[in-house]
Coordinates of C-alpha atoms in Angstrom, one line a residue:
X1 CA -4.1 21.1 -3.7
X2 CA -1.3 21.4 -6.5
X3 CA -2.0 19.1 -9.5
X4 CA -0.3 16.0 -9.4
X5 CA 3.2 15.2 -11.0
X6 CA 4.2 12.0 -12.5
X7 CA 6.3 10.2 -10.1
X8 CA 8.2 6.8 -9.9
X9 CA 7.4 5.1 -6.4
X10 CA 8.5 2.1 -5.3
X11 CA 8.3 0.2 -2.0
X12 CA 11.3 -0.4 0.8
X13 CA 12.4 -3.4 -1.1
X14 CA 13.1 -1.1 -4.0
X15 CA 11.9 -3.6 -6.7
X16 CA 9.1 -3.1 -9.2
X17 CA 8.7 0.6 -9.4
X18 CA 5.9 2.2 -10.9
X19 CA 4.6 5.7 -11.9
X20 CA 1.5 7.6 -10.6
X21 CA 0.5 10.9 -10.3
X22 CA 1.4 12.3 -6.9
X23 CA -0.9 14.9 -5.0
X24 CA -0.3 16.1 -1.4
X25 CA -3.4 16.8 0.1
X26 CA -3.4 18.8 3.3
X27 CA -7.1 18.1 4.4
X28 CA -10.4 16.1 4.2
X29 CA -11.5 18.2 1.5
X30 CA -8.6 18.0 -0.9
X31 CA -8.7 14.3 -0.1
X32 CA -12.5 13.8 -1.0
X33 CA -11.8 16.2 -4.1
X34 CA -9.0 13.8 -5.3
X35 CA -11.0 10.5 -4.4
X36 CA -14.2 11.9 -6.5
X37 CA -11.9 12.7 -9.2
X38 CA -10.2 9.8 -9.7
X39 CA -9.9 8.1 -13.1
X40 CA -9.9 4.7 -14.6
X41 CA -6.6 3.6 -12.8
X42 CA -8.2 4.9 -9.3
X43 CA -6.5 6.5 -6.2
X44 CA -4.5 5.3 -3.1
X45 CA -3.0 6.9 0.2
X46 CA 0.4 6.3 0.7
X47 CA 2.3 7.2 4.1
X48 CA 6.2 6.7 4.5
X49 CA 6.5 4.0 1.9
X50 CA 7.8 1.3 4.2
X51 CA 5.9 -1.6 2.8
X52 CA 8.5 -3.8 1.0
X53 CA 6.5 -4.8 -2.2
X54 CA 3.9 -2.7 -4.3
X55 CA 0.9 -2.0 -1.8
X56 CA 1.3 1.7 -1.6
X57 CA 1.9 2.1 -5.6
X58 CA -1.0 2.7 -8.3
X59 CA 0.9 2.6 -11.8
X60 CA -1.2 5.1 -14.2
X61 CA -3.5 6.3 -11.4
X62 CA -3.2 8.7 -8.5
X63 CA -1.1 8.5 -5.3
X64 CA -2.1 10.8 -2.1
X65 CA 0.8 11.6 -0.1
X66 CA -0.4 11.7 3.5
X67 CA 2.6 12.7 5.3
X68 CA 1.4 16.4 5.4
X69 CA -1.8 15.1 7.2
X70 CA -0.2 15.0 10.6
X71 CA -0.2 15.9 14.2
X72 CA -1.5 14.8 17.6
X73 CA -4.9 16.5 18.0
X74 CA -6.0 15.3 21.7
X75 CA -4.1 13.5 24.2
X76 CA -6.1 12.2 27.3
X77 CA -3.1 11.2 29.8
X78 CA -5.9 10.0 32.4
X79 CA -7.8 7.7 30.2
X80 CA -4.7 6.5 28.2
X81 CA -6.0 7.5 24.8
X82 CA -4.8 9.5 21.9
X83 CA -6.2 10.9 18.9
X84 CA -3.8 11.3 15.9
X85 CA -4.2 12.2 12.3
X86 CA -3.3 9.5 9.8
X87 CA 0.1 10.9 8.5
X88 CA 1.6 10.8 11.7
X89 CA 4.6 8.7 12.0
X90 CA 5.0 6.3 14.9
X91 CA 8.3 8.0 15.9
X92 CA 6.8 11.5 15.9
X93 CA 3.8 9.7 17.9
X94 CA 6.1 7.9 20.4
X95 CA 8.4 10.8 21.3
X96 CA 4.9 12.5 22.6
X97 CA 3.6 9.6 24.3
X98 CA 6.8 8.6 26.3
X99 CA 7.4 12.3 27.5
X100 CA 4.1 11.8 29.5
X101 CA 4.4 8.1 30.3
X102 CA 2.6 6.5 27.8
X103 CA 3.5 4.1 24.9
X104 CA 1.9 2.4 22.0
X105 CA 0.6 -1.0 22.8
X106 CA 2.1 -2.7 19.8
X107 CA 5.2 -1.4 17.9
X108 CA 6.6 -2.8 14.9
X109 CA 10.2 -3.4 13.6
X110 CA 10.2 0.6 12.5
X111 CA 8.8 3.6 13.7
X112 CA 9.1 5.0 10.1
X113 CA 5.4 4.0 9.5
X114 CA 2.5 6.1 9.5
X115 CA -0.8 5.7 11.8
X116 CA -2.7 5.1 8.5
X117 CA -0.1 2.5 7.3
X118 CA -0.1 0.9 10.6
X119 CA -3.9 0.2 10.1
X120 CA -3.9 -0.6 6.8
X121 CA -1.0 -3.3 7.0
X122 CA -2.5 -4.0 10.9
X123 CA 1.3 -4.4 12.0
X124 CA 2.5 -6.7 14.6
X125 CA 5.1 -6.7 17.2
X126 CA 7.1 -8.7 19.5
X127 CA 4.1 -9.1 21.8
X128 CA 1.6 -10.3 19.5
X129 CA 1.2 -13.4 21.6
X130 CA -0.3 -11.3 24.6
X131 CA -1.3 -8.0 22.9
X132 CA -2.5 -8.9 19.3
X133 CA -1.8 -6.6 16.4
X134 CA -2.3 -2.7 16.2
X135 CA -5.7 -2.9 14.8
X136 CA -6.8 -4.3 18.1
X137 CA -6.0 -1.0 19.9
X138 CA -7.9 1.3 17.4
X139 CA -10.8 2.7 19.4
X140 CA -12.3 4.5 16.3
X141 CA -10.9 5.8 12.9
X142 CA -12.3 8.3 10.3
X143 CA -12.4 6.6 6.9
X144 CA -12.9 8.8 4.1
X145 CA -14.9 6.3 1.4
X146 CA -15.4 6.2 -2.4
X147 CA -18.3 8.8 -2.3
X148 CA -16.0 11.3 -0.7
X149 CA -17.7 11.3 2.7
X150 CA -16.3 10.7 6.2
X151 CA -17.5 7.9 8.2
X152 CA -16.1 7.5 11.8
X153 CA -16.0 3.6 12.4
X154 CA -15.6 1.5 15.4
X155 CA -15.1 -2.1 15.9
X156 CA -18.4 -2.3 18.0
X157 CA -20.1 0.3 15.7
X158 CA -23.0 0.2 13.3
X159 CA -20.6 -1.0 10.4
X160 CA -17.6 -3.2 12.2
X161 CA -17.4 -5.1 8.8
X162 CA -16.0 -2.0 7.2
X163 CA -14.1 -1.2 10.1
X164 CA -12.5 -4.6 10.0
X165 CA -12.1 -4.4 6.4
X166 CA -10.3 -1.1 7.0
X167 CA -8.0 -3.0 9.2
X168 CA -5.5 -5.0 7.6
X169 CA -7.2 -3.9 4.0
X170 CA -4.0 -2.2 2.3
X171 CA -6.0 1.0 1.8
X172 CA -8.4 -0.6 -0.7
X173 CA -11.5 0.7 1.4
X174 CA -10.8 4.2 1.5
X175 CA -8.5 6.8 3.0
X176 CA -7.8 6.6 6.7
X177 CA -7.8 10.3 8.0
X178 CA -7.2 10.0 11.8
X179 CA -8.0 7.5 14.8
X180 CA -8.0 7.3 18.5
X181 CA -5.7 4.7 19.7
X182 CA -5.6 3.1 23.4
X183 CA -2.2 3.7 24.9
X184 CA -0.3 2.0 27.6
X185 CA 1.2 3.2 30.7
X186 CA 4.8 2.8 31.4
X187 CA 7.3 4.1 34.2
X188 CA 10.3 4.5 31.9
X189 CA 11.4 4.4 28.1
X190 CA 13.5 1.3 28.5
X191 CA 13.0 -2.3 28.4
X192 CA 14.6 -5.2 30.6
X193 CA 15.9 -7.6 28.1
X194 CA 17.3 -11.3 28.4
X195 CA 19.4 -12.8 25.7
X196 CA 19.9 -16.2 25.1
X197 CA 22.2 -18.2 22.7
X198 CA 20.9 -21.6 21.3
X199 CA 22.9 -24.2 19.2
X200 CA 20.0 -25.1 16.8
X201 CA 16.9 -24.3 15.5
X202 CA 14.8 -26.6 17.9
X203 CA 16.2 -25.1 21.1
X204 CA 15.4 -21.6 19.5
X205 CA 11.6 -22.5 18.9
X206 CA 11.5 -24.4 22.5
X207 CA 12.6 -21.3 24.0
X208 CA 9.9 -19.0 22.2
X209 CA 7.2 -21.5 23.2
X210 CA 8.3 -21.5 27.0
X211 CA 8.5 -17.7 27.0
X212 CA 4.7 -17.6 25.8
X213 CA 4.1 -17.8 29.5
X214 CA 6.9 -16.0 30.8
X215 CA 7.7 -12.8 28.7
X216 CA 6.0 -9.7 27.5
X217 CA 8.1 -9.5 24.6
X218 CA 9.7 -12.2 22.6
X219 CA 11.5 -12.6 19.4
X220 CA 14.5 -14.7 17.8
X221 CA 17.1 -14.0 15.3
X222 CA 18.6 -17.2 13.6
X223 CA 21.1 -17.9 11.3
X224 CA 20.0 -18.8 7.9
X225 CA 23.3 -20.2 6.3
X226 CA 24.8 -22.8 8.7
X227 CA 23.7 -26.1 7.9
X228 CA 23.9 -29.6 9.7
X229 CA 24.0 -29.4 13.6
X230 CA 24.1 -26.0 13.8
X231 CA 21.1 -25.3 11.4
X232 CA 18.7 -22.5 12.5
X233 CA 21.2 -21.6 15.8
X234 CA 19.8 -18.3 17.3
X235 CA 19.6 -15.5 19.7
X236 CA 16.4 -15.6 21.7
X237 CA 15.5 -11.9 22.9
X238 CA 12.7 -11.5 25.9
X239 CA 11.9 -8.6 27.8
X240 CA 9.6 -6.6 29.6
X241 CA 9.0 -2.6 30.4
X242 CA 11.4 -1.5 32.8
X243 CA 10.1 -0.5 36.1
X244 CA 11.9 2.7 37.4
X245 CA 13.7 0.7 39.9
X246 CA 15.1 -1.4 37.5
X247 CA 16.8 1.7 35.7
X248 CA 20.5 2.4 36.6
X249 CA 20.5 4.7 39.5
X250 CA 22.0 7.3 37.5
X251 CA 19.1 7.2 34.6
X252 CA 16.3 7.3 37.2
X253 CA 16.0 11.0 37.1
X254 CA 14.9 11.1 33.4
X255 CA 13.2 7.9 32.9
X256 CA 11.3 8.8 30.0
X257 CA 14.5 9.8 28.1
X258 CA 14.4 9.5 24.1
X259 CA 17.4 9.7 22.1
X260 CA 17.5 12.5 19.2
X261 CA 16.9 11.5 15.8
X262 CA 19.9 10.3 14.0
X263 CA 21.2 11.4 10.8
X264 CA 23.3 8.4 10.1
X265 CA 22.2 7.0 6.4
X266 CA 23.6 5.0 3.9
X267 CA 24.5 7.4 1.1
X268 CA 24.4 5.6 -1.9
X269 CA 23.1 2.7 -3.9
X270 CA 26.2 0.3 -4.5
X271 CA 26.7 -1.2 -8.0
X272 CA 25.9 -4.6 -6.4
X273 CA 24.5 -5.8 -3.3
X274 CA 26.7 -5.5 -0.3
X275 CA 24.9 -8.7 1.1
X276 CA 26.3 -11.7 -0.5
X277 CA 27.4 -15.1 0.4
X278 CA 30.8 -13.8 2.0
X279 CA 29.3 -10.7 3.7
X280 CA 26.3 -12.9 5.0
X281 CA 28.2 -15.8 6.3
X282 CA 30.5 -13.2 8.3
X283 CA 27.7 -11.5 9.6
X284 CA 25.5 -14.6 10.6
X285 CA 28.8 -15.6 12.5
X286 CA 29.7 -12.5 14.1
X287 CA 25.8 -12.0 15.2
X288 CA 25.6 -15.5 16.6
X289 CA 28.9 -15.2 18.6
X290 CA 28.5 -11.6 19.9
X291 CA 25.6 -12.9 22.1
X292 CA 27.0 -14.3 25.2
X293 CA 27.2 -18.1 26.0
X294 CA 25.2 -17.7 28.9
X295 CA 21.8 -15.9 29.2
X296 CA 22.2 -12.4 30.4
X297 CA 20.0 -9.5 31.4
X298 CA 20.4 -5.8 31.0
X299 CA 18.6 -2.9 30.4
X300 CA 18.0 -0.8 26.9
X301 CA 16.2 1.9 25.6
X302 CA 12.8 0.8 23.8
X303 CA 13.9 2.3 20.6
X304 CA 17.0 0.0 20.6
X305 CA 14.9 -3.2 21.4
X306 CA 11.8 -2.7 19.2
X307 CA 13.5 -0.6 16.1
X308 CA 17.0 -1.5 16.2
X309 CA 17.5 -0.8 12.4
X310 CA 16.0 2.7 12.5
X311 CA 19.5 4.1 13.5
X312 CA 20.7 3.8 9.8
X313 CA 18.3 5.5 7.5
X314 CA 18.0 4.0 3.8
X315 CA 19.6 0.7 4.9
X316 CA 17.9 -0.8 2.0
X317 CA 20.4 0.7 -0.4
X318 CA 22.8 -1.9 0.8
X319 CA 21.0 -4.3 -1.2
X320 CA 22.2 -2.8 -4.5
X321 CA 20.0 -1.7 -7.6
X322 CA 18.0 -5.0 -7.7
X323 CA 16.8 -4.4 -4.3
X324 CA 15.5 -7.0 -1.7
X325 CA 12.4 -9.1 -1.3
X326 CA 11.1 -9.8 2.5
X327 CA 9.6 -13.0 2.6
X328 CA 7.2 -13.5 5.8
X329 CA 5.2 -16.3 6.5
X330 CA 2.8 -17.4 9.1
X331 CA 1.7 -21.1 10.1
X332 CA -0.4 -22.7 12.4
X333 CA 0.9 -24.4 15.8
X334 CA 0.2 -27.8 13.9
X335 CA 2.5 -26.8 11.1
X336 CA 5.3 -26.1 13.1
X337 CA 7.7 -28.7 11.4
X338 CA 7.7 -26.0 8.2
X339 CA 9.8 -23.6 10.3
X340 CA 12.8 -26.0 10.0
X341 CA 12.0 -27.1 6.7
X342 CA 12.0 -23.3 5.2
X343 CA 15.2 -22.6 7.1
X344 CA 16.9 -25.7 5.7
X345 CA 15.4 -24.9 2.2
X346 CA 17.1 -21.1 2.3
X347 CA 20.4 -22.5 3.8
X348 CA 20.8 -25.1 0.9
X349 CA 19.6 -22.7 -2.0
X350 CA 22.7 -20.6 -1.8
X351 CA 20.9 -17.3 -1.1
X352 CA 21.8 -15.2 1.6
X353 CA 19.5 -13.5 4.5
X354 CA 21.0 -11.6 7.5
X355 CA 17.9 -10.4 9.3
X356 CA 16.1 -13.2 10.0
X357 CA 13.4 -13.0 12.7
X358 CA 11.3 -16.0 14.2
X359 CA 8.3 -15.1 16.7
X360 CA 5.1 -16.7 18.0
X361 CA 1.6 -15.5 17.1
X362 CA -1.5 -15.1 19.0
X363 CA -4.9 -15.2 17.5
X364 CA -5.6 -12.9 14.5
X365 CA -8.3 -10.1 14.2
X366 CA -11.9 -10.4 12.6
X367 CA -10.2 -8.8 9.2
X368 CA -10.8 -10.8 6.5
X369 CA -7.5 -10.0 5.5
X370 CA -5.9 -10.6 8.9
X371 CA -2.2 -12.0 8.7
X372 CA -1.6 -13.5 12.1
X373 CA -2.8 -16.7 12.9
X374 CA -2.0 -18.6 16.1
X375 CA 1.4 -20.2 15.5
X376 CA 4.6 -19.2 14.2
X377 CA 5.9 -16.3 11.9
X378 CA 9.3 -16.3 10.1
X379 CA 10.6 -13.3 8.2
X380 CA 13.6 -13.2 5.8
X381 CA 15.3 -10.4 3.7
X382 CA 16.9 -11.7 0.7
X383 CA 18.8 -9.9 -2.2
X384 CA 17.2 -10.1 -5.5
X385 CA 18.9 -12.4 -7.5
X386 CA 18.9 -15.2 -10.0
X387 CA 17.1 -18.3 -8.9
X388 CA 15.4 -16.2 -6.1
X389 CA 12.0 -16.8 -7.6
X390 CA 12.3 -20.3 -7.7
X391 CA 13.2 -20.5 -4.1
X392 CA 10.2 -18.4 -3.0
X393 CA 8.1 -20.6 -5.2
X394 CA 9.0 -23.6 -3.2
X395 CA 8.4 -21.8 0.2
X396 CA 5.1 -20.8 -1.1
X397 CA 4.2 -24.5 -1.6
X398 CA 5.4 -25.4 1.8
X399 CA 3.3 -22.6 3.4
X400 CA 0.0 -23.7 1.5
X401 CA 0.2 -27.1 2.3
X402 CA 0.7 -26.1 5.9
X403 CA -2.5 -23.9 5.7
X404 CA -0.4 -20.6 6.2
X405 CA 0.0 -17.4 4.5
X406 CA 2.3 -14.9 3.4
X407 CA 2.1 -11.0 4.9
X408 CA 0.8 -8.6 2.2
X409 CA 2.7 -5.8 3.5
X410 CA 5.8 -7.5 2.7
X411 CA 5.1 -9.2 -0.5
X412 CA 6.2 -8.3 -3.7
X413 CA 5.8 -11.4 -6.1
X414 CA 3.4 -14.1 -4.8
X415 CA 1.0 -15.5 -7.8
X416 CA -2.7 -14.5 -7.5
X417 CA -4.1 -17.9 -7.6
X418 CA -2.4 -18.5 -4.1
X419 CA -4.2 -16.0 -2.7
X420 CA -7.8 -17.5 -2.1
X421 CA -6.0 -20.5 -0.3
X422 CA -3.8 -18.3 1.9
X423 CA -6.8 -16.2 2.6
X424 CA -9.8 -17.8 2.8
X425 CA -11.9 -14.7 3.7
X426 CA -11.1 -13.0 0.7
X427 CA -14.4 -13.1 -1.1
X428 CA -15.8 -11.3 2.0
X429 CA -13.3 -8.8 1.4
X430 CA -14.4 -8.6 -2.1
X431 CA -18.0 -8.3 -1.4
X432 CA -17.2 -5.4 1.1
X433 CA -15.2 -3.6 -1.6
X434 CA -18.2 -3.9 -4.1
X435 CA -20.4 -2.4 -1.3
X436 CA -18.6 0.5 -0.3
X437 CA -16.5 1.2 -3.6
X438 CA -18.7 0.0 -6.5
X439 CA -16.9 1.7 -9.1
X440 CA -13.4 0.7 -8.0
X441 CA -12.0 4.0 -7.1
X442 CA -9.6 2.5 -4.7
X443 CA -6.7 0.3 -6.2
X444 CA -3.1 -0.3 -6.0
X445 CA -0.4 -2.4 -7.9
X446 CA -0.5 -4.9 -5.2
X447 CA -4.5 -5.5 -5.6
X448 CA -4.4 -6.0 -9.5
X449 CA -1.5 -8.2 -9.1
X450 CA -3.1 -10.4 -6.4
X451 CA -6.7 -10.0 -7.8
X452 CA -7.4 -8.9 -4.4
X453 CA -10.4 -7.2 -5.7
X454 CA -11.7 -10.0 -8.0
X455 CA -10.3 -13.1 -6.4
X456 CA -9.7 -16.4 -7.7
X457 CA -11.9 -19.2 -6.3
X458 CA -10.2 -21.4 -4.1
X459 CA -11.0 -24.5 -6.1
X460 CA -9.0 -22.9 -8.9
X461 CA -6.1 -22.4 -6.8
X462 CA -4.9 -25.7 -7.5
X463 CA -5.2 -26.8 -10.9

């Protein structure tokens, strides 16, 4: 393995870059060598860099670029399981799976995520209310721990605590080398999608609640700018995997067709964010009006339904040199009133978000850092601008009061003293870390910023 070179890294939000020594191992021996030789600032694995904030950065330390550690090692079509290297992207994996009538049981909003990253962030999709998160479908994973040894972990194996501490553990328990996943059979690579337009947020939330019992997939986009009677108006999409007879007749001869990778990209970072009050208002109006007034149902490719933004590479550049902050919260069912309160606060703030997503969550996993909880999750993409920190601090207060939390894979600015209240199992995670990594070899900017390894006691969270 070549010696590391100092490289500035940032997350997808392009905020808070830091410099680390980046090394590119090609196998477990080289990963072990880097872990054993980690200096005072530690070491961290990185996939495709799609976390929004700083979870995949390690200022002054070592970052292992795992993207050469890729490929499908074994695919058992009859048993519907696949063994895959951790640096493989979900895009690469899905192209293999769909070709033989299989698919991933959980798909996040982008396929440009590595399998190791999907485990570390325990990503979720539009079917969390019925399928849970990515970690729920991991049969086993190989983890290279701080002693340089590889352990095969299973949810029902001899060390389930380390398995679940790795799922959603943000890369802080070791380096995931490979995993075996349960996958799912499909008759086609398409989804039957129903689109409903609703005039306010209450109608949107009622529709999503109804769809818990009716739809395999459900998600809503909402308008974050309109106020008054139309506050939170939106479009609810629901669907199910298309059966062969549901495809247009002309497409039935190639039911597993997959579009080729696209090369359309935003070429440059503009001098200022192109997402502003004027463009945001126009986008929100257009996106709402383009949905038909009455519910309609059609068939579209799964890639377009699950990952609509993957058609444009580097779309994060549209937010200009200051970047964007994605704020994703989860609150329990009995705190549903937080959702309209957050939407109203954002609309009144003058800050603009165009990519506004509302979904329902089912139960989380046994992971001490599990983000999902039974209730609601809401995500906003906000350009970094003066006053944004104050707005997000106010949203934090609402989430805390409701017993909710923010998603660590998206976070770039939450104060450390909020974490113990948001993640009450944080001491359990810290104890696990002390057991498997007593010298603190694995570290990240996010871990240091939030005190994930030495958590603030909950009683000190509210001075």
